[in-house]
Amino acid sequence: MTTRSCPCGLPEPYEKCCGRFHSGAAAAPTAEALMRSRYCAFVRGDAAYLLRTWHPRTRPARLDLDPGMRWTGLEILVTTGGTAFHTTGTVTFRASYRGGALHEHSRFERVDGAWVYVDGDFPE
């Protein structure tokens, strides 16, 4: 049996990488780790995790994921802040999918000690 790397792009297997955040066994320690775990949740169709890690101020009431969407890769371009020593952070990334790519500059904040996604914009 072979071990596959996590869909977020890091070499660890899913269970030791983003899977522990999805299951609730651990919390993402940085804004980048949360970004990677959210990308992985999109890959796996885990809308509950996406909603759980969305800032209460900007969280939609529901999230309908397209089951036909095929995410193919994540590239982290720039991070600012977002460590254990910060209360805010940003992650600029490119997420590829079959037929295109999404380029976003995402903002993150800590709420009750946990990193959450606030919102993002789409740079040119």
GROMACS .gro file of C-alpha atoms in nm:
model
  124
    1MET     CA    1   0.000   0.000   0.000
    2THR     CA    2   0.137   0.344  -0.089
    3THR     CA    3   0.086   0.666   0.102
    4ARG     CA    4  -0.028   0.965  -0.099
    5SER     CA    5   0.059   1.319  -0.005
    6CYS     CA    6  -0.213   1.553   0.118
    7PRO     CA    7  -0.414   1.738  -0.149
    8CYS     CA    8  -0.293   2.068   0.003
    9GLY     CA    9   0.048   2.009  -0.156
   10LEU     CA   10   0.250   1.918   0.152
   11PRO     CA   11   0.423   1.579   0.151
   12GLU     CA   12   0.251   1.434   0.460
   13PRO     CA   13  -0.041   1.194   0.412
   14TYR     CA   14  -0.388   1.348   0.447
   15GLU     CA   15  -0.452   1.195   0.792
   16LYS     CA   16  -0.138   1.354   0.939
   17CYS     CA   17  -0.179   1.682   0.753
   18CYS     CA   18  -0.519   1.841   0.686
   19GLY     CA   19  -0.720   1.538   0.799
   20ARG     CA   20  -0.645   1.611   1.164
   21PHE     CA   21  -0.790   1.962   1.122
   22HIS     CA   22  -1.096   1.833   0.935
   23SER     CA   23  -1.168   1.576   1.206
   24GLY     CA   24  -1.129   1.831   1.485
   25ALA     CA   25  -0.833   1.645   1.642
   26ALA     CA   26  -0.622   1.961   1.601
   27ALA     CA   27  -0.663   2.324   1.501
   28ALA     CA   28  -0.463   2.486   1.221
   29PRO     CA   29  -0.172   2.665   1.394
   30THR     CA   30  -0.123   2.932   1.124
   31ALA     CA   31  -0.327   3.117   0.865
   32GLU     CA   32  -0.138   2.930   0.591
   33ALA     CA   33  -0.217   2.593   0.750
   34LEU     CA   34  -0.584   2.694   0.765
   35MET     CA   35  -0.572   2.806   0.401
   36ARG     CA   36  -0.422   2.471   0.299
   37SER     CA   37  -0.680   2.280   0.503
   38ARG     CA   38  -0.964   2.480   0.347
   39TYR     CA   39  -0.833   2.407  -0.003
   40CYS     CA   40  -0.818   2.040   0.094
   41ALA     CA   41  -1.178   2.064   0.220
   42PHE     CA   42  -1.284   2.199  -0.122
   43VAL     CA   43  -1.103   1.905  -0.285
   44ARG     CA   44  -1.282   1.658  -0.056
   45GLY     CA   45  -1.621   1.833  -0.066
   46ASP     CA   46  -1.623   1.904   0.310
   47ALA     CA   47  -1.864   2.200   0.327
   48ALA     CA   48  -1.910   2.158   0.705
   49TYR     CA   49  -1.539   2.224   0.768
   50LEU     CA   50  -1.541   2.523   0.536
   51LEU     CA   51  -1.835   2.676   0.722
   52ARG     CA   52  -1.683   2.593   1.062
   53THR     CA   53  -1.360   2.776   0.970
   54TRP     CA   54  -1.532   3.084   0.823
   55HIS     CA   55  -1.550   3.402   1.033
   56PRO     CA   56  -1.899   3.436   1.187
   57ARG     CA   57  -1.922   3.793   1.052
   58THR     CA   58  -1.879   3.685   0.687
   59ARG     CA   59  -1.992   3.319   0.689
   60PRO     CA   60  -2.269   3.235   0.443
   61ALA     CA   61  -2.578   3.058   0.576
   62ARG     CA   62  -2.499   2.759   0.357
   63LEU     CA   63  -2.244   2.644   0.106
   64ASP     CA   64  -2.329   2.440  -0.200
   65LEU     CA   65  -2.017   2.283  -0.350
   66ASP     CA   66  -2.010   2.169  -0.713
   67PRO     CA   67  -1.951   1.791  -0.705
   68GLY     CA   68  -1.816   1.811  -1.060
   69MET     CA   69  -1.537   2.055  -0.967
   70ARG     CA   70  -1.193   1.892  -0.986
   71TRP     CA   71  -0.925   2.083  -0.797
   72THR     CA   72  -0.577   1.995  -0.922
   73GLY     CA   73  -0.325   2.191  -0.717
   74LEU     CA   74  -0.247   2.469  -0.471
   75GLU     CA   75   0.036   2.719  -0.489
   76ILE     CA   76   0.097   2.955  -0.196
   77LEU     CA   77   0.236   3.279  -0.342
   78VAL     CA   78   0.270   3.514  -0.041
   79THR     CA   79   0.188   3.505   0.330
   80THR     CA   80   0.194   3.791   0.579
   81GLY     CA   81   0.141   3.755   0.954
   82GLY     CA   82  -0.076   3.462   1.045
   83THR     CA   83   0.159   3.292   1.292
   84ALA     CA   84   0.116   3.210   1.661
   85PHE     CA   85   0.234   3.567   1.733
   86HIS     CA   86  -0.032   3.739   1.519
   87THR     CA   87  -0.407   3.797   1.536
   88THR     CA   88  -0.444   3.854   1.161
   89GLY     CA   89  -0.279   3.723   0.849
   90THR     CA   90  -0.309   3.704   0.474
   91VAL     CA   91  -0.240   3.432   0.222
   92THR     CA   92  -0.223   3.492  -0.151
   93PHE     CA   93  -0.260   3.170  -0.347
   94ARG     CA   94  -0.342   3.014  -0.679
   95ALA     CA   95  -0.571   2.712  -0.674
   96SER     CA   96  -0.586   2.522  -1.001
   97TYR     CA   97  -0.884   2.326  -1.120
   98ARG     CA   98  -0.961   2.139  -1.435
   99GLY     CA   99  -1.011   2.417  -1.688
  100GLY     CA  100  -0.864   2.712  -1.498
  101ALA     CA  101  -0.731   2.864  -1.179
  102LEU     CA  102  -0.850   3.082  -0.892
  103HIS     CA  103  -0.609   3.353  -0.771
  104GLU     CA  104  -0.711   3.500  -0.434
  105HIS     CA  105  -0.568   3.722  -0.162
  106SER     CA  106  -0.738   3.586   0.154
  107ARG     CA  107  -0.766   3.749   0.496
  108PHE     CA  108  -0.766   3.552   0.820
  109GLU     CA  109  -0.827   3.642   1.186
  110ARG     CA  110  -0.818   3.462   1.516
  111VAL     CA  111  -1.155   3.411   1.684
  112ASP     CA  112  -1.142   3.260   2.033
  113GLY     CA  113  -0.783   3.153   1.959
  114ALA     CA  114  -0.861   2.972   1.633
  115TRP     CA  115  -0.774   3.090   1.282
  116VAL     CA  116  -1.075   3.157   1.058
  117TYR     CA  117  -1.117   3.277   0.700
  118VAL     CA  118  -1.262   3.628   0.681
  119ASP     CA  119  -1.280   3.712   0.311
  120GLY     CA  120  -1.071   3.760   0.002
  121ASP     CA  121  -1.027   3.952  -0.316
  122PHE     CA  122  -0.905   3.856  -0.658
  123PRO     CA  123  -0.589   4.037  -0.770
  124GLU     CA  124  -0.536   4.101  -1.138
   0.00000   0.00000   0.00000
